[in-house]
Amino acid sequence: MNIYMEILEKEGRSSEIVSIVLEILVAVLCDDESPDEGMGQDEIGERLAEIIVRRKAFITSIMALVESYEFAVRRGVIQLLTALLRHRASEVQTAIVEEPMGVSRLVDLLHDTREIIRNSTVLMMSELSRAHPQIQQLLAYENAFQLLFDVIDVEPMESIVIEDCLYVILNLLRKNPKNQQLFREASLIQRLAILLNCFLNGREGEEDLPQHDYGWQKQKIANVIFLFQVVRSLISPQDNSQNNTHAAQKAISQSGMLKNLCGVLLSEIISTVEVLTEAIITVAEVICGDYPNQEYFSTRSLATDAGNRPALIVLLLSMNTERQPFKLRCAVFYCFLCYLYDNEFGKTKVIDTLLPSGTSSDTEITTG
């Protein structure tokens, strides 16, 4: 192992030798060929990663190799960093932060036009951005948000790369108020809204299977759910200050995303319980404690044979249907509570609905 590390430190100019050594190190750190011995191999990888990380100046040598444009070298460096981060995240993160322009050099890899390099960089960033506020902050300042959205823009809607990009964005935003502020100020909520619209209606000029005939592919479902989680990271009342939450709620409404989210709730196209449940929870947190959003939600309706039914009534009726999955009914109840939260006018409308009235017809259903 020491010999391999010495080669990387001293033979950095020999691309062929370096690429072979990198390939060997990656192979011993993450051998996937023996599933029956997974636990033992993982322990070996952990010990080898510890030996590598403890060697002084090794991360410096690895970071120097990032500058190489040679495909095999650059891919090997990214894969090695990814493996080391999975095994010894804290030590590797600290070493990268201590490197001059360390984070900046890694973000620059997203500019690489070769898809394999770019996509491998996204995977590496998913490990790099975990549970390290300083690195999360540095990534945001290096325009990682914008670059990740640029990657998303050129990927098919069913691509797993979109999930990987959204996962990194989620890591950078969750419980990080400074990054959330940067995200809003860069008008990136608008890009989230555009992405949601593309998931629901398809990109212009991009062929897509009719959703009502074939349903959504599993990967597209996963991508949409991650998108909802990114939105909720900006507005969750448990993780964010009231000021941050209200600023994000306002931006989401102005971007047109709330309109599309409500459309998901009332759409017959979305047939998966997972997507519908996540959409309901997302709508709930977008309207929670925000009267303009609550009022907009109350105006949305679904056209039925019996006439237009308000969205709130449609949801409440679904909550009382036993054949609906339990998690979906819980999501509906949460949405109902969020609609009523700090909404005196909404509470009055609901009470009026529950009171008996001799003038209302059997077919008329309202929220007031």
mmCIF file of C-alpha atoms in Angstrom:
data_model
loop_
_atom_site.group_PDB
_atom_site.id
_atom_site.type_symbol
_atom_site.label_atom_id
_atom_site.label_comp_id
_atom_site.label_asym_id
_atom_site.label_seq_id
_atom_site.Cartn_x
_atom_site.Cartn_y
_atom_site.Cartn_z
ATOM 1 C CA MET A 1 0.000 0.000 0.000
ATOM 2 C CA ASN A 2 2.834 2.395 0.862
ATOM 3 C CA ILE A 3 4.456 1.739 -2.505
ATOM 4 C CA TYR A 4 1.267 2.648 -4.348
ATOM 5 C CA MET A 5 0.928 5.865 -2.388
ATOM 6 C CA GLU A 6 4.562 6.769 -3.055
ATOM 7 C CA ILE A 7 3.993 6.312 -6.783
ATOM 8 C CA LEU A 8 1.093 8.786 -6.699
ATOM 9 C CA GLU A 9 3.197 11.258 -4.743
ATOM 10 C CA LYS A 10 6.337 11.013 -6.898
ATOM 11 C CA GLU A 11 5.178 9.918 -10.367
ATOM 12 C CA GLY A 12 2.359 12.399 -10.904
ATOM 13 C CA ARG A 13 3.552 13.260 -14.421
ATOM 14 C CA SER A 14 3.262 9.689 -15.694
ATOM 15 C CA SER A 15 -0.430 9.483 -16.543
ATOM 16 C CA GLU A 16 -0.375 5.808 -17.494
ATOM 17 C CA ILE A 17 1.265 4.642 -14.255
ATOM 18 C CA VAL A 18 -0.867 6.954 -12.106
ATOM 19 C CA SER A 19 -4.125 5.785 -13.693
ATOM 20 C CA ILE A 20 -3.222 2.121 -13.046
ATOM 21 C CA VAL A 21 -2.362 2.816 -9.395
ATOM 22 C CA LEU A 22 -5.583 4.779 -8.903
ATOM 23 C CA GLU A 23 -7.552 1.901 -10.381
ATOM 24 C CA ILE A 24 -5.890 -0.548 -7.974
ATOM 25 C CA LEU A 25 -6.571 1.647 -4.924
ATOM 26 C CA VAL A 26 -10.211 2.122 -5.894
ATOM 27 C CA ALA A 27 -10.593 -1.629 -6.404
ATOM 28 C CA VAL A 28 -9.251 -2.525 -2.950
ATOM 29 C CA LEU A 29 -11.323 0.175 -1.223
ATOM 30 C CA CYS A 30 -14.647 -0.785 -2.786
ATOM 31 C CA ASP A 31 -14.670 -4.352 -4.077
ATOM 32 C CA ASP A 32 -18.257 -5.227 -5.061
ATOM 33 C CA GLU A 33 -17.551 -8.661 -6.503
ATOM 34 C CA SER A 34 -18.131 -10.679 -3.298
ATOM 35 C CA PRO A 35 -21.619 -9.937 -1.936
ATOM 36 C CA ASP A 36 -21.406 -12.844 0.536
ATOM 37 C CA GLU A 37 -18.336 -11.262 2.084
ATOM 38 C CA GLY A 38 -19.687 -7.724 2.048
ATOM 39 C CA MET A 39 -19.184 -7.046 5.750
ATOM 40 C CA GLY A 40 -15.602 -8.350 5.743
ATOM 41 C CA GLN A 41 -14.671 -6.439 2.608
ATOM 42 C CA ASP A 42 -16.192 -3.267 4.014
ATOM 43 C CA GLU A 43 -14.061 -3.630 7.137
ATOM 44 C CA ILE A 44 -10.944 -4.122 5.004
ATOM 45 C CA GLY A 45 -11.830 -1.046 2.976
ATOM 46 C CA GLU A 46 -12.264 0.918 6.190
ATOM 47 C CA ARG A 47 -8.813 -0.068 7.454
ATOM 48 C CA LEU A 48 -7.119 0.639 4.130
ATOM 49 C CA ALA A 49 -8.824 4.032 3.919
ATOM 50 C CA GLU A 50 -7.547 4.850 7.406
ATOM 51 C CA ILE A 51 -3.980 3.986 6.359
ATOM 52 C CA ILE A 52 -4.260 6.157 3.254
ATOM 53 C CA VAL A 53 -5.771 9.156 5.000
ATOM 54 C CA ARG A 54 -3.231 9.101 7.833
ATOM 55 C CA ARG A 55 -0.342 9.436 5.405
ATOM 56 C CA LYS A 56 0.781 13.047 5.468
ATOM 57 C CA ALA A 57 0.528 14.965 2.204
ATOM 58 C CA PHE A 58 -1.357 12.143 0.464
ATOM 59 C CA ILE A 59 -4.546 14.187 0.005
ATOM 60 C CA THR A 60 -2.348 17.018 -1.272
ATOM 61 C CA SER A 61 -0.960 14.665 -3.930
ATOM 62 C CA ILE A 62 -4.453 13.501 -4.856
ATOM 63 C CA MET A 63 -5.728 17.070 -5.156
ATOM 64 C CA ALA A 64 -2.795 17.918 -7.426
ATOM 65 C CA LEU A 65 -3.888 15.105 -9.753
ATOM 66 C CA VAL A 66 -7.324 16.730 -10.067
ATOM 67 C CA GLU A 67 -5.687 19.267 -12.382
ATOM 68 C CA SER A 68 -4.872 16.530 -14.907
ATOM 69 C CA TYR A 69 -7.241 16.481 -17.890
ATOM 70 C CA GLU A 70 -6.292 12.901 -18.770
ATOM 71 C CA PHE A 71 -9.553 10.921 -18.664
ATOM 72 C CA ALA A 72 -8.282 7.843 -16.799
ATOM 73 C CA VAL A 73 -6.451 9.932 -14.199
ATOM 74 C CA ARG A 74 -9.289 12.343 -13.540
ATOM 75 C CA ARG A 75 -11.873 9.574 -13.296
ATOM 76 C CA GLY A 76 -9.611 7.561 -10.984
ATOM 77 C CA VAL A 77 -9.015 10.546 -8.687
ATOM 78 C CA ILE A 78 -12.747 11.231 -8.400
ATOM 79 C CA GLN A 79 -13.518 7.563 -7.689
ATOM 80 C CA LEU A 80 -10.741 7.369 -5.087
ATOM 81 C CA LEU A 81 -11.956 10.506 -3.318
ATOM 82 C CA THR A 82 -15.503 9.126 -3.342
ATOM 83 C CA ALA A 83 -14.358 5.847 -1.788
ATOM 84 C CA LEU A 84 -12.253 7.608 0.849
ATOM 85 C CA LEU A 85 -15.141 9.911 1.742
ATOM 86 C CA ARG A 86 -17.451 6.932 2.206
ATOM 87 C CA HIS A 87 -15.028 5.291 4.619
ATOM 88 C CA ARG A 88 -13.347 8.251 6.372
ATOM 89 C CA ALA A 89 -15.546 11.239 5.632
ATOM 90 C CA SER A 90 -14.522 13.544 8.474
ATOM 91 C CA GLU A 91 -10.759 13.219 7.934
ATOM 92 C CA VAL A 92 -10.995 13.620 4.159
ATOM 93 C CA GLN A 93 -13.353 16.592 4.433
ATOM 94 C CA THR A 94 -10.972 18.319 6.850
ATOM 95 C CA ALA A 95 -7.995 17.667 4.567
ATOM 96 C CA ILE A 96 -9.840 19.061 1.528
ATOM 97 C CA VAL A 97 -10.832 22.215 3.413
ATOM 98 C CA GLU A 98 -7.207 22.736 4.434
ATOM 99 C CA GLU A 99 -6.039 22.472 0.814
ATOM 100 C CA PRO A 100 -5.697 25.857 -0.958
ATOM 101 C CA MET A 101 -8.763 26.207 -3.209
ATOM 102 C CA GLY A 102 -9.551 22.557 -2.465
ATOM 103 C CA VAL A 103 -13.324 22.792 -2.720
ATOM 104 C CA SER A 104 -13.091 25.187 -5.662
ATOM 105 C CA ARG A 105 -10.969 22.729 -7.659
ATOM 106 C CA LEU A 106 -13.485 19.950 -7.065
ATOM 107 C CA VAL A 107 -16.418 22.127 -8.115
ATOM 108 C CA ASP A 108 -14.566 22.978 -11.339
ATOM 109 C CA LEU A 109 -14.870 19.312 -12.310
ATOM 110 C CA LEU A 110 -18.573 19.932 -12.978
ATOM 111 C CA HIS A 111 -17.491 21.992 -15.990
ATOM 112 C CA ASP A 112 -15.987 18.881 -17.604
ATOM 113 C CA THR A 113 -17.907 18.138 -20.814
ATOM 114 C CA ARG A 114 -17.338 14.379 -20.515
ATOM 115 C CA GLU A 115 -20.469 12.875 -18.982
ATOM 116 C CA ILE A 116 -18.691 10.132 -17.044
ATOM 117 C CA ILE A 117 -16.410 12.654 -15.335
ATOM 118 C CA ARG A 118 -19.234 15.085 -14.647
ATOM 119 C CA ASN A 119 -21.598 12.420 -13.288
ATOM 120 C CA SER A 120 -18.865 10.872 -11.132
ATOM 121 C CA THR A 121 -18.194 14.334 -9.711
ATOM 122 C CA VAL A 122 -21.845 14.644 -8.702
ATOM 123 C CA LEU A 123 -21.606 11.317 -6.849
ATOM 124 C CA MET A 124 -18.418 12.458 -5.124
ATOM 125 C CA MET A 125 -20.131 15.695 -4.045
ATOM 126 C CA SER A 126 -22.979 13.725 -2.519
ATOM 127 C CA GLU A 127 -20.400 12.283 -0.107
ATOM 128 C CA LEU A 128 -18.368 15.486 0.263
ATOM 129 C CA SER A 129 -21.405 17.585 1.244
ATOM 130 C CA ARG A 130 -22.654 15.330 4.039
ATOM 131 C CA ALA A 131 -22.854 16.776 7.558
ATOM 132 C CA HIS A 132 -20.150 19.420 7.096
ATOM 133 C CA PRO A 133 -21.560 22.988 7.246
ATOM 134 C CA GLN A 134 -18.277 24.631 6.227
ATOM 135 C CA ILE A 135 -17.954 22.554 3.057
ATOM 136 C CA GLN A 136 -21.638 23.081 2.323
ATOM 137 C CA GLN A 137 -21.084 26.824 2.577
ATOM 138 C CA LEU A 138 -18.016 26.711 0.333
ATOM 139 C CA LEU A 139 -19.837 24.634 -2.276
ATOM 140 C CA ALA A 140 -22.677 27.150 -2.350
ATOM 141 C CA TYR A 141 -20.264 30.077 -2.756
ATOM 142 C CA GLU A 142 -18.573 28.261 -5.646
ATOM 143 C CA ASN A 143 -21.893 28.230 -7.569
ATOM 144 C CA ALA A 144 -22.488 24.511 -7.022
ATOM 145 C CA PHE A 145 -26.262 25.101 -7.056
ATOM 146 C CA GLN A 146 -26.221 26.659 -10.512
ATOM 147 C CA LEU A 147 -23.843 24.052 -11.922
ATOM 148 C CA LEU A 148 -25.977 21.190 -10.605
ATOM 149 C CA PHE A 149 -29.071 22.706 -12.204
ATOM 150 C CA ASP A 150 -27.107 23.008 -15.460
ATOM 151 C CA VAL A 151 -26.432 19.267 -15.269
ATOM 152 C CA ILE A 152 -30.115 18.582 -14.602
ATOM 153 C CA ASP A 153 -31.121 20.670 -17.622
ATOM 154 C CA VAL A 154 -29.309 18.381 -20.074
ATOM 155 C CA GLU A 155 -30.462 15.081 -18.551
ATOM 156 C CA PRO A 156 -33.642 13.156 -19.499
ATOM 157 C CA MET A 157 -36.407 13.448 -16.896
ATOM 158 C CA GLU A 158 -35.990 9.729 -16.066
ATOM 159 C CA SER A 159 -32.228 10.017 -15.467
ATOM 160 C CA ILE A 160 -30.761 8.871 -12.162
ATOM 161 C CA VAL A 161 -28.245 11.719 -12.497
ATOM 162 C CA ILE A 162 -31.100 14.135 -11.697
ATOM 163 C CA GLU A 163 -31.696 12.282 -8.430
ATOM 164 C CA ASP A 164 -27.988 12.526 -7.596
ATOM 165 C CA CYS A 165 -27.951 16.281 -8.313
ATOM 166 C CA LEU A 166 -31.070 16.895 -6.227
ATOM 167 C CA TYR A 167 -29.545 14.860 -3.398
ATOM 168 C CA VAL A 168 -26.496 17.154 -3.331
ATOM 169 C CA ILE A 169 -28.741 20.243 -3.436
ATOM 170 C CA LEU A 170 -30.736 18.794 -0.540
ATOM 171 C CA ASN A 171 -27.540 18.266 1.470
ATOM 172 C CA LEU A 172 -26.537 21.888 0.880
ATOM 173 C CA LEU A 173 -29.925 23.321 1.895
ATOM 174 C CA ARG A 174 -31.167 21.219 4.795
ATOM 175 C CA LYS A 175 -30.773 23.055 8.127
ATOM 176 C CA ASN A 176 -28.423 25.581 6.505
ATOM 177 C CA PRO A 177 -30.052 29.049 6.621
ATOM 178 C CA LYS A 178 -27.145 30.833 4.906
ATOM 179 C CA ASN A 179 -27.271 28.513 1.915
ATOM 180 C CA GLN A 180 -31.044 28.838 1.795
ATOM 181 C CA GLN A 181 -30.702 32.608 1.607
ATOM 182 C CA LEU A 182 -28.159 32.285 -1.221
ATOM 183 C CA PHE A 183 -30.512 29.898 -2.992
ATOM 184 C CA ARG A 184 -33.405 32.363 -2.826
ATOM 185 C CA GLU A 185 -31.314 35.400 -3.769
ATOM 186 C CA ALA A 186 -29.995 33.578 -6.845
ATOM 187 C CA SER A 187 -33.626 33.011 -7.976
ATOM 188 C CA LEU A 188 -33.098 29.262 -7.892
ATOM 189 C CA ILE A 189 -36.585 28.592 -6.531
ATOM 190 C CA GLN A 190 -37.711 29.632 -10.004
ATOM 191 C CA ARG A 191 -35.519 26.888 -11.462
ATOM 192 C CA LEU A 192 -37.136 24.383 -9.101
ATOM 193 C CA ALA A 193 -40.534 25.536 -10.374
ATOM 194 C CA ILE A 194 -39.421 25.090 -13.990
ATOM 195 C CA LEU A 195 -38.106 21.611 -13.182
ATOM 196 C CA LEU A 196 -41.403 20.588 -11.568
ATOM 197 C CA ASN A 197 -43.286 21.855 -14.608
ATOM 198 C CA CYS A 198 -41.011 19.764 -16.837
ATOM 199 C CA PHE A 199 -41.724 16.660 -14.755
ATOM 200 C CA LEU A 200 -45.469 17.227 -15.019
ATOM 201 C CA ASN A 201 -45.750 18.413 -18.615
ATOM 202 C CA GLY A 202 -42.503 17.350 -20.269
ATOM 203 C CA ARG A 203 -39.761 19.478 -21.759
ATOM 204 C CA GLU A 204 -40.416 21.321 -24.974
ATOM 205 C CA GLY A 205 -39.259 19.182 -27.879
ATOM 206 C CA GLU A 206 -38.606 16.134 -25.682
ATOM 207 C CA GLU A 207 -40.560 12.998 -26.496
ATOM 208 C CA ASP A 208 -42.306 11.399 -23.555
ATOM 209 C CA LEU A 209 -44.629 8.449 -23.117
ATOM 210 C CA PRO A 210 -48.263 9.411 -22.413
ATOM 211 C CA GLN A 211 -48.481 9.276 -18.636
ATOM 212 C CA HIS A 212 -52.096 8.112 -18.498
ATOM 213 C CA ASP A 213 -51.250 5.050 -20.625
ATOM 214 C CA TYR A 214 -47.932 3.942 -19.231
ATOM 215 C CA GLY A 215 -47.558 5.621 -15.870
ATOM 216 C CA TRP A 216 -44.356 7.156 -14.590
ATOM 217 C CA GLN A 217 -41.103 5.259 -14.618
ATOM 218 C CA LYS A 218 -39.690 4.409 -11.189
ATOM 219 C CA GLN A 219 -36.719 6.718 -11.612
ATOM 220 C CA LYS A 220 -38.935 9.642 -12.593
ATOM 221 C CA ILE A 221 -40.999 9.032 -9.450
ATOM 222 C CA ALA A 222 -37.806 9.048 -7.357
ATOM 223 C CA ASN A 223 -36.667 12.283 -9.020
ATOM 224 C CA VAL A 224 -39.963 14.053 -8.310
ATOM 225 C CA ILE A 225 -39.950 12.918 -4.681
ATOM 226 C CA PHE A 226 -36.428 14.306 -4.244
ATOM 227 C CA LEU A 227 -37.600 17.574 -5.801
ATOM 228 C CA PHE A 228 -40.393 17.781 -3.222
ATOM 229 C CA GLN A 229 -37.870 17.129 -0.445
ATOM 230 C CA VAL A 230 -35.681 19.974 -1.720
ATOM 231 C CA VAL A 231 -38.696 22.308 -1.624
ATOM 232 C CA ARG A 232 -39.565 21.188 1.895
ATOM 233 C CA SER A 233 -35.995 21.785 3.087
ATOM 234 C CA LEU A 234 -36.664 25.486 2.431
ATOM 235 C CA ILE A 235 -40.005 25.674 4.257
ATOM 236 C CA SER A 236 -40.138 22.941 6.891
ATOM 237 C CA PRO A 237 -41.325 24.566 10.145
ATOM 238 C CA GLN A 238 -39.212 22.122 12.167
ATOM 239 C CA ASP A 239 -35.872 22.979 10.547
ATOM 240 C CA ASN A 240 -36.122 26.669 9.598
ATOM 241 C CA SER A 241 -36.647 30.032 11.242
ATOM 242 C CA GLN A 242 -39.978 31.760 10.702
ATOM 243 C CA ASN A 243 -38.403 34.514 8.587
ATOM 244 C CA ASN A 244 -36.660 32.046 6.286
ATOM 245 C CA THR A 245 -39.805 29.962 5.960
ATOM 246 C CA HIS A 246 -42.043 32.901 5.044
ATOM 247 C CA ALA A 247 -39.508 34.238 2.531
ATOM 248 C CA ALA A 248 -39.374 30.842 0.827
ATOM 249 C CA GLN A 249 -43.168 30.438 0.899
ATOM 250 C CA LYS A 250 -43.573 33.793 -0.833
ATOM 251 C CA ALA A 251 -40.968 32.937 -3.475
ATOM 252 C CA ILE A 252 -42.574 29.548 -4.137
ATOM 253 C CA SER A 253 -45.959 31.175 -4.672
ATOM 254 C CA GLN A 254 -44.522 33.846 -6.977
ATOM 255 C CA SER A 255 -42.680 31.231 -9.044
ATOM 256 C CA GLY A 256 -45.938 29.449 -9.887
ATOM 257 C CA MET A 257 -44.841 26.285 -8.111
ATOM 258 C CA LEU A 258 -47.775 26.312 -5.686
ATOM 259 C CA LYS A 259 -50.130 26.270 -8.661
ATOM 260 C CA ASN A 260 -48.435 23.160 -10.065
ATOM 261 C CA LEU A 261 -48.307 21.504 -6.648
ATOM 262 C CA CYS A 262 -52.041 21.995 -6.216
ATOM 263 C CA GLY A 263 -52.467 20.636 -9.722
ATOM 264 C CA VAL A 264 -50.737 17.416 -8.640
ATOM 265 C CA LEU A 265 -53.236 17.021 -5.794
ATOM 266 C CA LEU A 266 -56.192 17.369 -8.140
ATOM 267 C CA SER A 267 -54.743 15.516 -11.121
ATOM 268 C CA GLU A 268 -55.807 12.111 -12.385
ATOM 269 C CA ILE A 269 -52.439 11.675 -14.104
ATOM 270 C CA ILE A 270 -50.458 11.151 -10.895
ATOM 271 C CA SER A 271 -51.415 7.604 -9.936
ATOM 272 C CA THR A 272 -48.623 6.711 -7.500
ATOM 273 C CA VAL A 273 -49.364 7.008 -3.801
ATOM 274 C CA GLU A 274 -45.770 8.017 -3.044
ATOM 275 C CA VAL A 275 -45.825 11.077 -5.314
ATOM 276 C CA LEU A 276 -49.295 12.133 -4.185
ATOM 277 C CA THR A 277 -48.400 11.785 -0.496
ATOM 278 C CA GLU A 278 -45.202 13.822 -0.861
ATOM 279 C CA ALA A 279 -47.037 16.456 -2.906
ATOM 280 C CA ILE A 280 -49.715 16.843 -0.211
ATOM 281 C CA ILE A 281 -47.085 17.249 2.522
ATOM 282 C CA THR A 282 -45.232 19.796 0.381
ATOM 283 C CA VAL A 283 -48.400 21.818 -0.241
ATOM 284 C CA ALA A 284 -49.125 21.654 3.488
ATOM 285 C CA GLU A 285 -45.795 23.250 4.374
ATOM 286 C CA VAL A 286 -46.019 25.832 1.582
ATOM 287 C CA ILE A 287 -49.331 27.127 2.978
ATOM 288 C CA CYS A 288 -48.644 26.655 6.710
ATOM 289 C CA GLY A 289 -48.964 30.020 8.478
ATOM 290 C CA ASP A 290 -48.983 31.950 5.180
ATOM 291 C CA TYR A 291 -52.437 33.472 4.652
ATOM 292 C CA PRO A 292 -52.090 34.401 0.935
ATOM 293 C CA ASN A 293 -51.036 30.821 0.143
ATOM 294 C CA GLN A 294 -53.791 29.389 2.344
ATOM 295 C CA GLU A 295 -56.351 31.556 0.583
ATOM 296 C CA TYR A 296 -55.045 30.519 -2.844
ATOM 297 C CA PHE A 297 -55.266 26.863 -1.826
ATOM 298 C CA SER A 298 -58.883 27.321 -0.743
ATOM 299 C CA THR A 299 -59.798 28.685 -4.201
ATOM 300 C CA ARG A 300 -58.539 25.617 -6.085
ATOM 301 C CA SER A 301 -61.233 23.158 -7.100
ATOM 302 C CA LEU A 302 -61.803 19.900 -8.958
ATOM 303 C CA ALA A 303 -64.474 19.648 -11.652
ATOM 304 C CA THR A 304 -66.790 16.671 -11.047
ATOM 305 C CA ASP A 305 -70.166 15.503 -12.347
ATOM 306 C CA ALA A 306 -71.737 17.075 -9.256
ATOM 307 C CA GLY A 307 -70.019 20.413 -9.888
ATOM 308 C CA ASN A 308 -66.789 21.992 -8.709
ATOM 309 C CA ARG A 309 -65.462 20.673 -5.424
ATOM 310 C CA PRO A 310 -62.906 22.752 -3.477
ATOM 311 C CA ALA A 311 -59.498 21.131 -3.068
ATOM 312 C CA LEU A 312 -59.868 21.042 0.705
ATOM 313 C CA ILE A 313 -63.132 19.111 0.469
ATOM 314 C CA VAL A 314 -61.635 16.665 -2.031
ATOM 315 C CA LEU A 315 -58.774 15.969 0.358
ATOM 316 C CA LEU A 316 -61.023 15.611 3.401
ATOM 317 C CA LEU A 317 -63.260 13.156 1.566
ATOM 318 C CA SER A 318 -60.220 11.085 0.615
ATOM 319 C CA MET A 319 -59.091 11.078 4.259
ATOM 320 C CA ASN A 320 -62.371 9.469 5.292
ATOM 321 C CA THR A 321 -62.091 6.713 2.691
ATOM 322 C CA GLU A 322 -60.752 3.564 4.332
ATOM 323 C CA ARG A 323 -59.406 2.162 1.064
ATOM 324 C CA GLN A 324 -56.885 5.002 0.896
ATOM 325 C CA PRO A 325 -53.409 4.123 2.281
ATOM 326 C CA PHE A 326 -52.840 5.203 5.872
ATOM 327 C CA LYS A 327 -49.816 7.397 5.068
ATOM 328 C CA LEU A 328 -51.859 9.257 2.448
ATOM 329 C CA ARG A 329 -54.649 9.912 4.937
ATOM 330 C CA CYS A 330 -52.112 11.173 7.489
ATOM 331 C CA ALA A 331 -50.671 13.533 4.868
ATOM 332 C CA VAL A 332 -54.155 14.886 4.131
ATOM 333 C CA PHE A 333 -54.795 15.469 7.832
ATOM 334 C CA TYR A 334 -51.469 17.312 8.117
ATOM 335 C CA CYS A 335 -52.430 19.480 5.136
ATOM 336 C CA PHE A 336 -55.772 20.281 6.784
ATOM 337 C CA LEU A 337 -53.996 21.341 9.995
ATOM 338 C CA CYS A 338 -51.565 23.522 8.017
ATOM 339 C CA TYR A 339 -54.469 25.187 6.224
ATOM 340 C CA LEU A 340 -56.034 26.092 9.578
ATOM 341 C CA TYR A 341 -52.761 27.172 11.236
ATOM 342 C CA ASP A 342 -52.862 30.902 12.009
ATOM 343 C CA ASN A 343 -55.821 31.213 9.614
ATOM 344 C CA GLU A 344 -58.814 32.629 11.483
ATOM 345 C CA PHE A 345 -60.834 33.209 8.327
ATOM 346 C CA GLY A 346 -60.240 29.627 7.212
ATOM 347 C CA LYS A 347 -61.338 28.299 10.592
ATOM 348 C CA THR A 348 -64.547 30.312 10.344
ATOM 349 C CA LYS A 349 -65.243 28.923 6.869
ATOM 350 C CA VAL A 350 -64.742 25.354 8.062
ATOM 351 C CA ILE A 351 -67.010 25.888 11.096
ATOM 352 C CA ASP A 352 -69.706 27.351 8.857
ATOM 353 C CA THR A 353 -69.488 24.263 6.679
ATOM 354 C CA LEU A 354 -69.954 21.950 9.656
ATOM 355 C CA LEU A 355 -72.969 23.849 11.009
ATOM 356 C CA PRO A 356 -76.386 22.643 9.714
ATOM 357 C CA SER A 357 -78.006 24.937 7.180
ATOM 358 C CA GLY A 358 -81.564 24.691 5.919
ATOM 359 C CA THR A 359 -80.757 26.509 2.683
ATOM 360 C CA SER A 360 -77.912 24.361 1.392
ATOM 361 C CA SER A 361 -78.676 21.750 -1.231
ATOM 362 C CA ASP A 362 -77.498 18.167 -1.076
ATOM 363 C CA THR A 363 -75.239 18.627 -4.073
ATOM 364 C CA GLU A 364 -73.562 21.828 -2.939
ATOM 365 C CA ILE A 365 -70.218 21.331 -1.228
ATOM 366 C CA THR A 366 -68.220 24.328 -0.063
ATOM 367 C CA THR A 367 -65.725 25.368 2.579
ATOM 368 C CA GLY A 368 -68.022 28.045 3.884
#
